[in-house]
């Protein structure tokens, strides 16, 4: 079936590759692998607003925090099943996290999307901070201490055939990353998706052509918030601990860097930069051993970002996708 | 007599202390090709902006197809079948020619989000039909070969044509063309006029155009409205406009002593 064929093949390939890498490595590298998925979803969802719809949002961490806290509170207050039942329960909680984040996105987006450019950036930045400060000061959310002991995925045992808890988490993460990718991908290849692009290109012309630009912007914002909530939910499950300190302004900036670095409006570019941004700081960690204890990690990381933006101001992939080249050749022959 | 397709009743646009358009009225019946002319700064584009909802008139109202357009947003007016092109070209520059055209078909799309996500038959059939319609109109304007090029890479004249194609894709009843021949040379203008006449017949359109090229306006328009300093000074068939002293005065000025 056309609907599921490519996503399922993609999922299997991802699970095969990431699974075999992860099973050979220690739990530190396994966590980094899982974070590749969280960051990818974070980047892809922000790309929908910043890259495709052309609205500059700086409050993505706020939505991620909402998703993460929703998951944490629900998962610690309901009995979390061990065994196979954990997956659907976690799935529903993740959907719930997305929906709550999406709902908040709707109410934040409706008034603030009337603003443009810098002003929208400031409002969304303020929103992100409001969320963080609220979480920090409301005892119900655990205050600055946060929420710990969030259940992680259990080992699955099929009559002696044991699936490692890392693999279970990986399957869960892959499911969501693939869902996010294909949801946004298919959307962009449809009429509403083209509507998003028209808002980015020229709002006045889009209106004159019958596009309800306000509706388009709010739709993009809500979908983006939904997947940010999903990313937050995965974050909570993988770290088993959330605190307001995790969802600072810097997290929003990281998401923006992913979008800009990959190329505004390129899904595969965004994935590539999510990998880059997740892996580079970790790879550079061992550098300290060679520089007599001086930590140059963040210096090199920043330099790399600056160099890329100087050499490729349009981002790694520009507006292109990694397979645009052969797709174009394909079209010319038909 | 049947009621006109577009009935503009005493619209006024006031920007602070400046009256850009002062109680302007016009009637255009279905199928007509009308022209709106006037010296620079006369308020022609302001009239267009009021008709398409970019500005809300300070007073007066616009009736289209016996429905009032007062208070409607631009996209709603487009849904009513009234669309436009822009004086300063407003294409979706970074998108391809075909994407530009497909976007304008959005309001007629019937498939749901479920259809998009499952890539089912109603999705693919409707997308295919939309693509074919777009390519067919592009073909009329000789832009078919360039469907996969970026809109910003087209030469100026073709960008103007693409704007018209895009407007046609909304399946309008009436189209407002804001200086469609601006920046075109003589033969391009001539070619464009033939195209406008052709699409008018083929799509059963009513056309209102703003133009500075008098030869062109007098050549194809059936009814002309003349605007000067926001006030309508004359209307009628081309021969009447050509011999009207008021119009000549507006364009050429009068002796300072007699004024």
mmCIF file of N, CA, C and O in Angstrom, chain B residues 62-102:
data_model
loop_
_atom_site.group_PDB
_atom_site.id
_atom_site.type_symbol
_atom_site.label_atom_id
_atom_site.label_comp_id
_atom_site.label_asym_id
_atom_site.label_seq_id
_atom_site.Cartn_x
_atom_site.Cartn_y
_atom_site.Cartn_z
ATOM 1 N N UNK B 62 -19.045 48.306 -2.530
ATOM 2 C CA UNK B 62 -18.788 47.603 -3.778
ATOM 3 C C UNK B 62 -19.715 46.402 -3.827
ATOM 4 O O UNK B 62 -19.769 45.621 -2.882
ATOM 5 N N UNK B 63 -20.488 46.294 -4.906
ATOM 6 C CA UNK B 63 -21.374 45.152 -5.062
ATOM 7 C C UNK B 63 -20.897 44.343 -6.253
ATOM 8 O O UNK B 63 -20.702 44.879 -7.341
ATOM 9 N N UNK B 64 -20.662 43.059 -6.005
ATOM 10 C CA UNK B 64 -20.191 42.183 -7.069
ATOM 11 C C UNK B 64 -21.145 41.011 -7.175
ATOM 12 O O UNK B 64 -21.422 40.336 -6.183
ATOM 13 N N UNK B 65 -21.695 40.795 -8.385
ATOM 14 C CA UNK B 65 -22.621 39.680 -8.557
ATOM 15 C C UNK B 65 -23.799 39.775 -7.576
ATOM 16 O O UNK B 65 -24.205 38.791 -6.978
ATOM 17 N N UNK B 66 -24.282 40.981 -7.368
ATOM 18 C CA UNK B 66 -25.386 41.274 -6.443
ATOM 19 C C UNK B 66 -25.060 40.986 -4.980
ATOM 20 O O UNK B 66 -25.956 40.871 -4.153
ATOM 21 N N UNK B 67 -23.753 40.808 -4.667
ATOM 22 C CA UNK B 67 -23.379 40.609 -3.263
ATOM 23 C C UNK B 67 -22.431 41.723 -2.837
ATOM 24 O O UNK B 67 -21.524 42.075 -3.581
ATOM 25 N N UNK B 68 -22.657 42.229 -1.652
ATOM 26 C CA UNK B 68 -21.799 43.308 -1.184
ATOM 27 C C UNK B 68 -20.449 42.753 -0.761
ATOM 28 O O UNK B 68 -20.360 41.716 -0.095
ATOM 29 N N UNK B 69 -19.391 43.427 -1.161
ATOM 30 C CA UNK B 69 -18.042 42.984 -0.783
ATOM 31 C C UNK B 69 -17.521 43.757 0.423
ATOM 32 O O UNK B 69 -16.384 43.577 0.829
ATOM 33 N N UNK B 70 -18.362 44.611 0.982
ATOM 34 C CA UNK B 70 -17.914 45.453 2.086
ATOM 35 C C UNK B 70 -17.472 44.612 3.280
ATOM 36 O O UNK B 70 -18.202 43.707 3.700
ATOM 37 N N UNK B 71 -16.313 44.920 3.790
ATOM 38 C CA UNK B 71 -15.824 44.254 5.001
ATOM 39 C C UNK B 71 -15.206 42.886 4.761
ATOM 40 O O UNK B 71 -14.733 42.259 5.703
ATOM 41 N N UNK B 72 -15.207 42.416 3.514
ATOM 42 C CA UNK B 72 -14.617 41.099 3.262
ATOM 43 C C UNK B 72 -13.099 41.216 3.149
ATOM 44 O O UNK B 72 -12.560 42.223 2.727
ATOM 45 N N UNK B 73 -12.420 40.119 3.545
ATOM 46 C CA UNK B 73 -10.970 40.069 3.419
ATOM 47 C C UNK B 73 -10.610 39.753 1.961
ATOM 48 O O UNK B 73 -11.424 39.179 1.234
ATOM 49 N N UNK B 74 -9.371 40.095 1.547
ATOM 50 C CA UNK B 74 -8.984 39.842 0.155
ATOM 51 C C UNK B 74 -9.240 38.402 -0.307
ATOM 52 O O UNK B 74 -9.713 38.177 -1.416
ATOM 53 N N UNK B 75 -8.929 37.419 0.571
ATOM 54 C CA UNK B 75 -9.096 36.036 0.116
ATOM 55 C C UNK B 75 -10.561 35.678 -0.092
ATOM 56 O O UNK B 75 -10.908 34.888 -0.960
ATOM 57 N N UNK B 76 -11.442 36.316 0.714
ATOM 58 C CA UNK B 76 -12.875 36.039 0.546
ATOM 59 C C UNK B 76 -13.379 36.625 -0.765
ATOM 60 O O UNK B 76 -14.200 36.024 -1.460
ATOM 61 N N UNK B 77 -12.861 37.807 -1.104
ATOM 62 C CA UNK B 77 -13.251 38.429 -2.368
ATOM 63 C C UNK B 77 -12.790 37.564 -3.533
ATOM 64 O O UNK B 77 -13.505 37.369 -4.506
ATOM 65 N N UNK B 78 -11.601 37.001 -3.382
ATOM 66 C CA UNK B 78 -11.110 36.084 -4.408
ATOM 67 C C UNK B 78 -12.032 34.875 -4.548
ATOM 68 O O UNK B 78 -12.301 34.407 -5.650
ATOM 69 N N UNK B 79 -12.560 34.384 -3.424
ATOM 70 C CA UNK B 79 -13.490 33.252 -3.474
ATOM 71 C C UNK B 79 -14.792 33.623 -4.177
ATOM 72 O O UNK B 79 -15.481 32.770 -4.710
ATOM 73 N N UNK B 80 -15.136 34.930 -4.149
ATOM 74 C CA UNK B 80 -16.345 35.374 -4.840
ATOM 75 C C UNK B 80 -16.144 35.453 -6.353
ATOM 76 O O UNK B 80 -17.104 35.693 -7.074
ATOM 77 N N UNK B 81 -14.904 35.309 -6.803
ATOM 78 C CA UNK B 81 -14.674 35.322 -8.241
ATOM 79 C C UNK B 81 -14.119 36.621 -8.780
ATOM 80 O O UNK B 81 -14.190 36.880 -9.974
ATOM 81 N N UNK B 82 -13.571 37.434 -7.897
ATOM 82 C CA UNK B 82 -12.952 38.685 -8.337
ATOM 83 C C UNK B 82 -11.480 38.607 -7.983
ATOM 84 O O UNK B 82 -11.118 38.457 -6.821
ATOM 85 N N UNK B 83 -10.616 38.670 -8.990
ATOM 86 C CA UNK B 83 -9.189 38.531 -8.696
ATOM 87 C C UNK B 83 -8.403 39.596 -9.443
ATOM 88 O O UNK B 83 -8.963 40.357 -10.215
ATOM 89 N N UNK B 84 -7.113 39.645 -9.199
ATOM 90 C CA UNK B 84 -6.323 40.767 -9.722
ATOM 91 C C UNK B 84 -4.882 40.383 -10.005
ATOM 92 O O UNK B 84 -4.395 39.341 -9.585
ATOM 93 N N UNK B 85 -4.196 41.282 -10.705
ATOM 94 C CA UNK B 85 -2.736 41.213 -10.795
ATOM 95 C C UNK B 85 -2.208 42.496 -10.159
ATOM 96 O O UNK B 85 -2.974 43.372 -9.802
ATOM 97 N N UNK B 86 -0.896 42.574 -10.024
ATOM 98 C CA UNK B 86 -0.318 43.711 -9.307
ATOM 99 C C UNK B 86 0.558 44.558 -10.221
ATOM 100 O O UNK B 86 1.194 44.052 -11.139
ATOM 101 N N UNK B 87 0.572 45.854 -9.906
ATOM 102 C CA UNK B 87 1.382 46.786 -10.695
ATOM 103 C C UNK B 87 2.869 46.483 -10.531
ATOM 104 O O UNK B 87 3.600 46.359 -11.497
ATOM 105 N N UNK B 88 3.284 46.362 -9.252
ATOM 106 C CA UNK B 88 4.647 45.919 -8.982
ATOM 107 C C UNK B 88 4.548 44.408 -8.803
ATOM 108 O O UNK B 88 3.987 43.939 -7.842
ATOM 109 N N UNK B 89 5.120 43.683 -9.740
ATOM 110 C CA UNK B 89 4.888 42.239 -9.815
ATOM 111 C C UNK B 89 5.045 41.564 -8.456
ATOM 112 O O UNK B 89 6.027 41.769 -7.756
ATOM 113 N N UNK B 90 4.053 40.774 -8.084
ATOM 114 C CA UNK B 90 4.096 40.052 -6.813
ATOM 115 C C UNK B 90 3.962 38.567 -7.049
ATOM 116 O O UNK B 90 2.971 37.955 -6.689
ATOM 117 N N UNK B 91 4.970 37.992 -7.666
ATOM 118 C CA UNK B 91 4.954 36.543 -7.840
ATOM 119 C C UNK B 91 5.544 35.899 -6.591
ATOM 120 O O UNK B 91 6.167 36.578 -5.771
ATOM 121 N N UNK B 92 5.339 34.590 -6.449
ATOM 122 C CA UNK B 92 6.033 33.844 -5.399
ATOM 123 C C UNK B 92 7.410 33.510 -5.970
ATOM 124 O O UNK B 92 7.606 32.465 -6.572
ATOM 125 N N UNK B 93 8.347 34.418 -5.767
ATOM 126 C CA UNK B 93 9.588 34.450 -6.545
ATOM 127 C C UNK B 93 10.437 33.190 -6.448
ATOM 128 O O UNK B 93 11.042 32.777 -7.415
ATOM 129 N N UNK B 94 10.491 32.605 -5.244
ATOM 130 C CA UNK B 94 11.397 31.466 -5.071
ATOM 131 C C UNK B 94 10.770 30.131 -5.446
ATOM 132 O O UNK B 94 11.394 29.092 -5.318
ATOM 133 N N UNK B 95 9.514 30.171 -5.881
ATOM 134 C CA UNK B 95 8.851 28.925 -6.261
ATOM 135 C C UNK B 95 8.860 28.791 -7.777
ATOM 136 O O UNK B 95 9.092 29.758 -8.495
ATOM 137 N N UNK B 96 8.587 27.576 -8.246
ATOM 138 C CA UNK B 96 8.608 27.374 -9.688
ATOM 139 C C UNK B 96 7.354 27.984 -10.319
ATOM 140 O O UNK B 96 6.394 28.318 -9.629
ATOM 141 N N UNK B 97 7.408 28.105 -11.636
ATOM 142 C CA UNK B 97 6.285 28.657 -12.382
ATOM 143 C C UNK B 97 5.017 27.849 -12.101
ATOM 144 O O UNK B 97 3.960 28.411 -11.808
ATOM 145 N N UNK B 98 5.146 26.530 -12.132
ATOM 146 C CA UNK B 98 3.961 25.692 -11.923
ATOM 147 C C UNK B 98 3.436 25.834 -10.488
ATOM 148 O O UNK B 98 2.227 25.928 -10.281
ATOM 149 N N UNK B 99 4.347 25.874 -9.515
ATOM 150 C CA UNK B 99 3.906 26.036 -8.121
ATOM 151 C C UNK B 99 3.127 27.335 -7.941
ATOM 152 O O UNK B 99 2.104 27.375 -7.265
ATOM 153 N N UNK B 100 3.618 28.402 -8.575
ATOM 154 C CA UNK B 100 2.917 29.681 -8.530
ATOM 155 C C UNK B 100 1.473 29.514 -8.974
ATOM 156 O O UNK B 100 0.552 30.056 -8.373
ATOM 157 N N UNK B 101 1.301 28.763 -10.039
ATOM 158 C CA UNK B 101 -0.026 28.595 -10.621
ATOM 159 C C UNK B 101 -0.889 27.684 -9.740
ATOM 160 O O UNK B 101 -2.059 27.963 -9.497
ATOM 161 N N UNK B 102 -0.279 26.611 -9.228
ATOM 162 C CA UNK B 102 -1.041 25.650 -8.425
ATOM 163 C C UNK B 102 -1.580 26.287 -7.144
ATOM 164 O O UNK B 102 -2.689 25.986 -6.707
#
